[in-house]
Short mmCIF file of C-alpha atoms in Angstrom, two decimals:
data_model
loop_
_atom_site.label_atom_id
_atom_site.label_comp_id
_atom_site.label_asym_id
_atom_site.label_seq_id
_atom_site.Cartn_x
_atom_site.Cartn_y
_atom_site.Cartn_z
CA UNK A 1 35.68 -2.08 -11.39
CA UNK A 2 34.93 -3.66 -15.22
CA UNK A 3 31.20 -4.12 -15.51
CA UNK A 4 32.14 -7.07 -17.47
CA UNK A 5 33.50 -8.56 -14.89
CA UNK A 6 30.53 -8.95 -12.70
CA UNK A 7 27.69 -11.52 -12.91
CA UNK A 8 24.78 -9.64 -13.34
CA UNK A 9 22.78 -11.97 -11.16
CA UNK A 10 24.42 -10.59 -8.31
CA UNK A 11 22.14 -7.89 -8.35
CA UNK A 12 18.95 -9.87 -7.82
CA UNK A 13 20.24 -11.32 -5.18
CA UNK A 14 21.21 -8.36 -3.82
CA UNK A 15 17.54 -6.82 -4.54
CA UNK A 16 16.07 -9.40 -2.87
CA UNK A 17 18.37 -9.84 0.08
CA UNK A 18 17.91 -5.77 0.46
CA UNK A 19 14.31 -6.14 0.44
CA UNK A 20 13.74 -9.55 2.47
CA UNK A 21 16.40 -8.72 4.70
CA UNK A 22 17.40 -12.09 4.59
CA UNK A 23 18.98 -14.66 2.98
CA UNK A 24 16.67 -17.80 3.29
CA UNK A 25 13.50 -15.40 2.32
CA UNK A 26 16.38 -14.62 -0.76
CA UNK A 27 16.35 -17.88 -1.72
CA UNK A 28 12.59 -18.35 -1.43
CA UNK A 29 12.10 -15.29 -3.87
CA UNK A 30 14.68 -15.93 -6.69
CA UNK A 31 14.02 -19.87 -6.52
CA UNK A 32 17.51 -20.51 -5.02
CA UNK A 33 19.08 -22.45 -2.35
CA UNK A 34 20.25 -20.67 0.83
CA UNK A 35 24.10 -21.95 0.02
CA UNK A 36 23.44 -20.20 -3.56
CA UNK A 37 22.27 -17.12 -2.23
CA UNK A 38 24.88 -17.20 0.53
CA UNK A 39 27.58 -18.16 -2.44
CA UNK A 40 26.40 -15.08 -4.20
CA UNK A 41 26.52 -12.83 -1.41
CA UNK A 42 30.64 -13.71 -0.87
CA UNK A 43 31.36 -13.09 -4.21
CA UNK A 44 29.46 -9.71 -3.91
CA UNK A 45 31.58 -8.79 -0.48
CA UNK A 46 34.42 -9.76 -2.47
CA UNK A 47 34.00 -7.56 -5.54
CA UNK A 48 32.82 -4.32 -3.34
CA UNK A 49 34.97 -4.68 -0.43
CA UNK A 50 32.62 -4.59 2.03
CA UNK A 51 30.48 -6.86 4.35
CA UNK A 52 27.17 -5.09 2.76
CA UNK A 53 25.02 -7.27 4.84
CA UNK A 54 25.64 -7.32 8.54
CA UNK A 55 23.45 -10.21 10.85
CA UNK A 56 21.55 -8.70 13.37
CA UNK A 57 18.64 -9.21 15.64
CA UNK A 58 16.13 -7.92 12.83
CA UNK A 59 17.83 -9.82 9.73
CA UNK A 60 20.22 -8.91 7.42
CA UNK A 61 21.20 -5.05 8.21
CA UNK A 62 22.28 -3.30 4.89
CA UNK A 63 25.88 -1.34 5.54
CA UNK A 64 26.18 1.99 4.14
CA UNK A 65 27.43 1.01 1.26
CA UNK A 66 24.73 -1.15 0.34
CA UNK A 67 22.07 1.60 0.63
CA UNK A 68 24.35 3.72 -1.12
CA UNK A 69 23.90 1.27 -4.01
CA UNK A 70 20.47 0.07 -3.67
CA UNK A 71 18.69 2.86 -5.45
CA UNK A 72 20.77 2.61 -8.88
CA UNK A 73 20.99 -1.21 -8.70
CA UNK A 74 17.45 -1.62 -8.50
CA UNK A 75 16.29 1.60 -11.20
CA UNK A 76 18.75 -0.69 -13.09
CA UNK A 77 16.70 -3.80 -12.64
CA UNK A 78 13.56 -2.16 -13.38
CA UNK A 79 14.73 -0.65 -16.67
CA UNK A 80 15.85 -4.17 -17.81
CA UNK A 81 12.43 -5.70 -16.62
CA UNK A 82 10.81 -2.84 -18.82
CA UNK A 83 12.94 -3.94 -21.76
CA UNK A 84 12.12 -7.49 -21.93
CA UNK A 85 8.72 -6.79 -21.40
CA UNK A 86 8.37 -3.90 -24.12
CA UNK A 87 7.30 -5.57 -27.31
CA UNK A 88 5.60 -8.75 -25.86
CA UNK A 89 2.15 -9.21 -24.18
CA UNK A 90 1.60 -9.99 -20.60
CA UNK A 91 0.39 -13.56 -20.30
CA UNK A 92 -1.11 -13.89 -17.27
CA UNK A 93 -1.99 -17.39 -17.70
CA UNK A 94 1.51 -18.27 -17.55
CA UNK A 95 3.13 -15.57 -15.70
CA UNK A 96 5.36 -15.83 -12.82
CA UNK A 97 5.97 -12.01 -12.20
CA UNK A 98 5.72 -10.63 -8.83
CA UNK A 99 3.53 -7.50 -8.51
CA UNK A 100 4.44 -5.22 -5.44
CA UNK A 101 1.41 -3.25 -3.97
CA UNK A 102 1.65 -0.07 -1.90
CA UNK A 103 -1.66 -0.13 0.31
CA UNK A 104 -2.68 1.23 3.66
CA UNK A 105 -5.59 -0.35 5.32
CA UNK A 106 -8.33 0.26 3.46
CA UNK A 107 -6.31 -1.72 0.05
CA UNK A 108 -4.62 -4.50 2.60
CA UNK A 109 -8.11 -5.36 4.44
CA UNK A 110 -10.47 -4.27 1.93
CA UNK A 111 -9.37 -4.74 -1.06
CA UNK A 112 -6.63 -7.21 -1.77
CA UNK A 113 -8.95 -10.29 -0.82
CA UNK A 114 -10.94 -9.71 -3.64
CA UNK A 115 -8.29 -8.97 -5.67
CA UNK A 116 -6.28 -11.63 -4.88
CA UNK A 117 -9.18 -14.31 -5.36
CA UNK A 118 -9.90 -13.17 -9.04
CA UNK A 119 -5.97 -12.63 -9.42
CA UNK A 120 -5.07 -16.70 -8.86
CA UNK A 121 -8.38 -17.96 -11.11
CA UNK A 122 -6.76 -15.88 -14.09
CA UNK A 123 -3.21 -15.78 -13.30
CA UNK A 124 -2.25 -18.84 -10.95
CA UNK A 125 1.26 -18.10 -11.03
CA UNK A 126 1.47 -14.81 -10.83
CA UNK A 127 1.97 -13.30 -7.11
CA UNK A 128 2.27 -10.32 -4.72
CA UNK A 129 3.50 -8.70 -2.24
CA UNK A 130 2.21 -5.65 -0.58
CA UNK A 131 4.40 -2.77 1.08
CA UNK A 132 3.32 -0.73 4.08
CA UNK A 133 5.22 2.33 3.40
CA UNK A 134 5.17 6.63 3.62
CA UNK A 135 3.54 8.17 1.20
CA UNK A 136 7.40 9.77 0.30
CA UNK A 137 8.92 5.84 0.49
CA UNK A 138 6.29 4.94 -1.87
CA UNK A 139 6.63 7.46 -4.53
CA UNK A 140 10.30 6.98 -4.34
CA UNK A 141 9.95 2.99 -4.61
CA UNK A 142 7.58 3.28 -7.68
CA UNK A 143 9.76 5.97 -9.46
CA UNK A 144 12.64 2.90 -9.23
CA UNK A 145 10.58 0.01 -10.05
CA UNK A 146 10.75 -1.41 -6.51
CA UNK A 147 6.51 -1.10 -6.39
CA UNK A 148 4.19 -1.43 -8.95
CA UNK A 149 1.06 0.28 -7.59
CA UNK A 150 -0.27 1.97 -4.93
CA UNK A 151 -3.53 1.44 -3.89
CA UNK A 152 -5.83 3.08 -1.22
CA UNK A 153 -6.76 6.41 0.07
CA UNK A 154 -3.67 7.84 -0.68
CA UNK A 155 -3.40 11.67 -1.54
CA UNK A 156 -1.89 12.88 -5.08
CA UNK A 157 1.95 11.62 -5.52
CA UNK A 158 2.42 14.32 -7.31
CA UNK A 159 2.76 15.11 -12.17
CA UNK A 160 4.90 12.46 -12.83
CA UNK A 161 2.56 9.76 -11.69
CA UNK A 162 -0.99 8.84 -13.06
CA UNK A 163 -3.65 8.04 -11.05
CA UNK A 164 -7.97 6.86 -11.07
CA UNK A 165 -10.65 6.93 -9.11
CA UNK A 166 -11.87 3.90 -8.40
CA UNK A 167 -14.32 4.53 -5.51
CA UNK A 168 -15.46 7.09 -2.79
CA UNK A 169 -15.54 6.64 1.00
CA UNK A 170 -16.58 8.27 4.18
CA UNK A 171 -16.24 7.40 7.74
CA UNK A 172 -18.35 5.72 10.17
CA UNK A 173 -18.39 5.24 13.74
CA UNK A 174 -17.26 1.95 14.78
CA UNK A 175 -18.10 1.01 18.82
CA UNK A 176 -18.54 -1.75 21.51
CA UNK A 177 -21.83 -3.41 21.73
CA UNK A 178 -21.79 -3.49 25.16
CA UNK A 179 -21.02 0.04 25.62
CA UNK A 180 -23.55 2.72 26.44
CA UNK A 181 -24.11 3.64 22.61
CA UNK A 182 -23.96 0.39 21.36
CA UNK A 183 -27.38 -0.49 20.91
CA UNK A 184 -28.11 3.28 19.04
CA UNK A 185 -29.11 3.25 15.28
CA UNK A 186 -27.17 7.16 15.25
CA UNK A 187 -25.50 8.70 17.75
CA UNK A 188 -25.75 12.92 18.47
CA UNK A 189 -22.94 15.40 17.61
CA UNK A 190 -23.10 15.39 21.63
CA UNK A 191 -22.90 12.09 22.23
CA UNK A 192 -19.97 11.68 20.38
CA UNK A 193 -18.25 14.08 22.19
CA UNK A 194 -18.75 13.36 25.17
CA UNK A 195 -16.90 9.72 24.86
CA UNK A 196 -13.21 8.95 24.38
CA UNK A 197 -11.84 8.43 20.85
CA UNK A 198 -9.46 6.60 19.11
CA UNK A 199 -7.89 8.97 15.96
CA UNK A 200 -6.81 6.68 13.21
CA UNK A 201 -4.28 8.24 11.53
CA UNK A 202 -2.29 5.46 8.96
CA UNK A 203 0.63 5.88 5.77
CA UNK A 204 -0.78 7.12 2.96
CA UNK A 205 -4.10 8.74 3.60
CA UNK A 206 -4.85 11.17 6.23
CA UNK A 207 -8.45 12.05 8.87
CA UNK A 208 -8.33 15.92 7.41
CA UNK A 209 -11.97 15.40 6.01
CA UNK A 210 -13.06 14.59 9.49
CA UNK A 211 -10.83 17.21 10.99
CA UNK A 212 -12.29 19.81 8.68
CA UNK A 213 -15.76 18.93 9.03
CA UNK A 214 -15.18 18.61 13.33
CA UNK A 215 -13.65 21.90 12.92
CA UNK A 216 -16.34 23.97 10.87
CA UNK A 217 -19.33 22.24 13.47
CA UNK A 218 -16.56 24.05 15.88
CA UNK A 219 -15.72 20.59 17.70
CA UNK A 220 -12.60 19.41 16.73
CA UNK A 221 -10.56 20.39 20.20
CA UNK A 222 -13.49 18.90 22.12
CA UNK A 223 -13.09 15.56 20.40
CA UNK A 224 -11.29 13.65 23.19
CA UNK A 225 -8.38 11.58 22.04
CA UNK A 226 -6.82 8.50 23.88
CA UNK A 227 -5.45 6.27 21.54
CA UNK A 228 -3.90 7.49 17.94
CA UNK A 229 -3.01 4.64 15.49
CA UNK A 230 -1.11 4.23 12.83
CA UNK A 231 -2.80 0.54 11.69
CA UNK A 232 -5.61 -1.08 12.05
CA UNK A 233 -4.17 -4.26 14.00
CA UNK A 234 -5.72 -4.67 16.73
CA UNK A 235 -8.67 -1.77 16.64
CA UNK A 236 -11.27 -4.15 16.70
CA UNK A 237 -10.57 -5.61 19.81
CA UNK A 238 -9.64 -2.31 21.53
CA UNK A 239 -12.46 -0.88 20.55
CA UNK A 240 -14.75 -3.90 21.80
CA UNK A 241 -13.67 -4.09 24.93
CA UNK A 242 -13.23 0.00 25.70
CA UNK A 243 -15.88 2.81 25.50
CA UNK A 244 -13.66 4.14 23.13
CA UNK A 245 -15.41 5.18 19.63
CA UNK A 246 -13.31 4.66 16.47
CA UNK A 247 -13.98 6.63 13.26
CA UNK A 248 -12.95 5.08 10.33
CA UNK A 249 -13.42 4.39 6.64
CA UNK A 250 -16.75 2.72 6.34
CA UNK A 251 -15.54 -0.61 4.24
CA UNK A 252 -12.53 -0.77 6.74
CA UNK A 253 -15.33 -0.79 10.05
CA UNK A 254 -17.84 -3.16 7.93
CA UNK A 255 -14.92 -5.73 7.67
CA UNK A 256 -14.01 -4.98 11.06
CA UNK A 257 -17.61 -5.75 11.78
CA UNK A 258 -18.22 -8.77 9.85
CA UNK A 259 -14.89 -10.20 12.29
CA UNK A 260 -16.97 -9.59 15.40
CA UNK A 261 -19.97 -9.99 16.55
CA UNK A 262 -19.85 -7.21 19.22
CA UNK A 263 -19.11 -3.90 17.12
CA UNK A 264 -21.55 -1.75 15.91
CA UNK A 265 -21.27 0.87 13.37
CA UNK A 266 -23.54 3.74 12.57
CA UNK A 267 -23.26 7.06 10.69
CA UNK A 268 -20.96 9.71 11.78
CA UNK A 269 -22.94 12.60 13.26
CA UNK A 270 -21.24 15.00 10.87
CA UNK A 271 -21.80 15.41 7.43
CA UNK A 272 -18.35 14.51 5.97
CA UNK A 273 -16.87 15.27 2.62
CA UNK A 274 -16.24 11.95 1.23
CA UNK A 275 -13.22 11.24 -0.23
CA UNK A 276 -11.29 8.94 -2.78
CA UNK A 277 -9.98 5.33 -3.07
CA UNK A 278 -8.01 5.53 -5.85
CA UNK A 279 -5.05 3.81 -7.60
CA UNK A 280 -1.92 5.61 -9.05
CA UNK A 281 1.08 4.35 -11.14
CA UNK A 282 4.54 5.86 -11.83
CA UNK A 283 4.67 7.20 -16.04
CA UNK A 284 7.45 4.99 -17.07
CA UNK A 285 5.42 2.12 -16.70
CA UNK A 286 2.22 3.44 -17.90
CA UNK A 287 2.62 0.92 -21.28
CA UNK A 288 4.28 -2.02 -19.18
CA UNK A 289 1.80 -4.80 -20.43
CA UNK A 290 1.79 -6.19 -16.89
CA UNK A 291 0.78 -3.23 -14.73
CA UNK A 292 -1.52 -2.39 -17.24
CA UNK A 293 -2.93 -5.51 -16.94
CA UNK A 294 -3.13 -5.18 -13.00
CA UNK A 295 -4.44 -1.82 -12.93
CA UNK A 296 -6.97 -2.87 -15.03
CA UNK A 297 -8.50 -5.93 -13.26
CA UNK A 298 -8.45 -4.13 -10.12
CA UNK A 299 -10.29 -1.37 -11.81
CA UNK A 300 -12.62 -3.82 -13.23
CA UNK A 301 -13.32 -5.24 -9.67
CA UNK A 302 -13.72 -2.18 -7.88
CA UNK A 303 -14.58 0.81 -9.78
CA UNK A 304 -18.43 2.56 -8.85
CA UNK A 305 -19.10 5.49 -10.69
CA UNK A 306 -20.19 8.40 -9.41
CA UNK A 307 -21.10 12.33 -9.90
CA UNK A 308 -17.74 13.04 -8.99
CA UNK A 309 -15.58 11.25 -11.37
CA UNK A 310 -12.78 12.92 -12.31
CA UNK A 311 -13.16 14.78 -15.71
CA UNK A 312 -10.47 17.81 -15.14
CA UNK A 313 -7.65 17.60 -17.93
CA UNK A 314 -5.07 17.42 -15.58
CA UNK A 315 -5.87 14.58 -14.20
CA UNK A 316 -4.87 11.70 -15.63
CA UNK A 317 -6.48 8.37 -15.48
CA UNK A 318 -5.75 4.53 -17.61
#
């Protein structure tokens, strides 16, 4: 197949078909109609060979030879993006560009609020998405260009990408009102052990500070486990009308909290290690004027310093 012979719009609309998984959202994204985007898509079938989209129940189904193509198509895009963008300034004033956001709870319930507040004052047309996604999907997706950022308590992706502290956290326990501890300023190591738990356990971050410190106070198998979650949905309302005790980021229960007037939060009965919000950034777009200019408002709004900054030299921060 001649290069030369293919519109290379085709690919954006293949991008965003892949990633909306349909073709009306398409159309929504690249500022198309749904007969364009459908248009583009025949033409695409055409030159391939192949359906590369399939209907189904859950949207448009990519075939195999779609997500055979996906990864180069979109490194492609990214590198062209990086071009046009390499030698200009980002003017967010003006801006249309999309930023995509990698975030677990803490950055989706926390954080992006804020952010995206002081984000539409400064840059009105500048939007976002965020992507709930492995820690492996996500460093994969920001070494192609498909995500900008990711932001939250996400462990180290590894040399290649950079990363900063922006705050620390720790867990608190997060309970009903109405249920026996509810009305407690602190609750016992005993206490807390004696009632059933919910372990909340989503992408990108992981409980090991709490399993370590459980473990060295020689409690973690006696911590009784009922529910284990993967999001937040829907916590608050288990949790308020169950005996079951949540332990979870302390920002993530004090918005919980603020939602409803019948949890209560207090201190976790073990010391535990707190540990980092932070955000991190793939190295080829370390100079792209845009993320640059995203990292650095969110750092702006949420960076707290703190005795534990990161000073080692091989760490690398903005």
């Amino acid at each position: 197949m001649n290069i030369n012979s293919i519109d290379l719009n085709l690919f954006l609309v293949f991008q965003a078909i892949y990633a909306t998984r349909s073709v009306t959202l398409a159309g929504d994204r690249l500022g198309m109609t749904q007969s364009a985007v459908s248009n583009a898509l025949k033409r695409m079938r055409e030159r391939f060979n192949d359906a590369l989209f399939v209907r189904s129940a859950d949207g448009m189904v990519p075939t195999p030879v779609a997500e055979r193509l996906i990864a180069p198509i979109e490194e492609g895009i990214a590198c062209l993006m990086q071009a046009v963008d390499q030698g200009r300034t980002f003017e967010a004033e003006t801006s249309s560009r999309i930023f995509r956001i990698a975030v677990n709870d803490i950055g989706q319930l926390v954080m992006m609020p804020e952010l995206l507040s002081v984000a539409r004052g400064i840059a009105p047309g500048v939007r976002f998405e965020t992507v709930d996604v492995s820690m492996a999907d996500a460093r994969q997706r920001m070494l192609h260009g498909q995500i900008d950022i990711a932001l939250g308590s996400w462990e180290s992706m590894g040399p290649s990408f950079y990363q900063q502290r922006l705050f620390d956290e720790t867990f608190v326990v997060l309970m009903s009102k109405a249920s026996p501890l509810g009305t407690r300023e602190r609750i016992e190591p005993d206490d807390y052990l004696a009632a059933e738990h919910i372990a909340y356990r989503p992408h990108g971050t992981t409980d090991s500070q709490l399993q370590q410190t459980l473990e060295r106070a020689g409690a973690l198998d006696r911590r009784r486990v009922v529910l284990t979650a993967a999001h937040s949905l829907g916590l608050s309302s288990i949790v308020a009308t169950s005996g079951l005790l949540l332990t979870a980021p302390a920002r993530l229960a004090k918005a919980m909290v603020a939602s409803r007037a019948d949890l209560h939060s207090v201190e976790a009965p073990f010391e535990v290690t707190p540990f980092e919000i932070r955000q991190q950034w793939h190295e080829r777009f370390h100079q792209d004027s845009g993320n640059r200019w995203l990292r650095e408002l969110i750092f702006g709004l949420f960076h707290e310093r703190s005795s534990r900054e990161l000073v080692s030299p091989a760490t690398r921060s903005k």
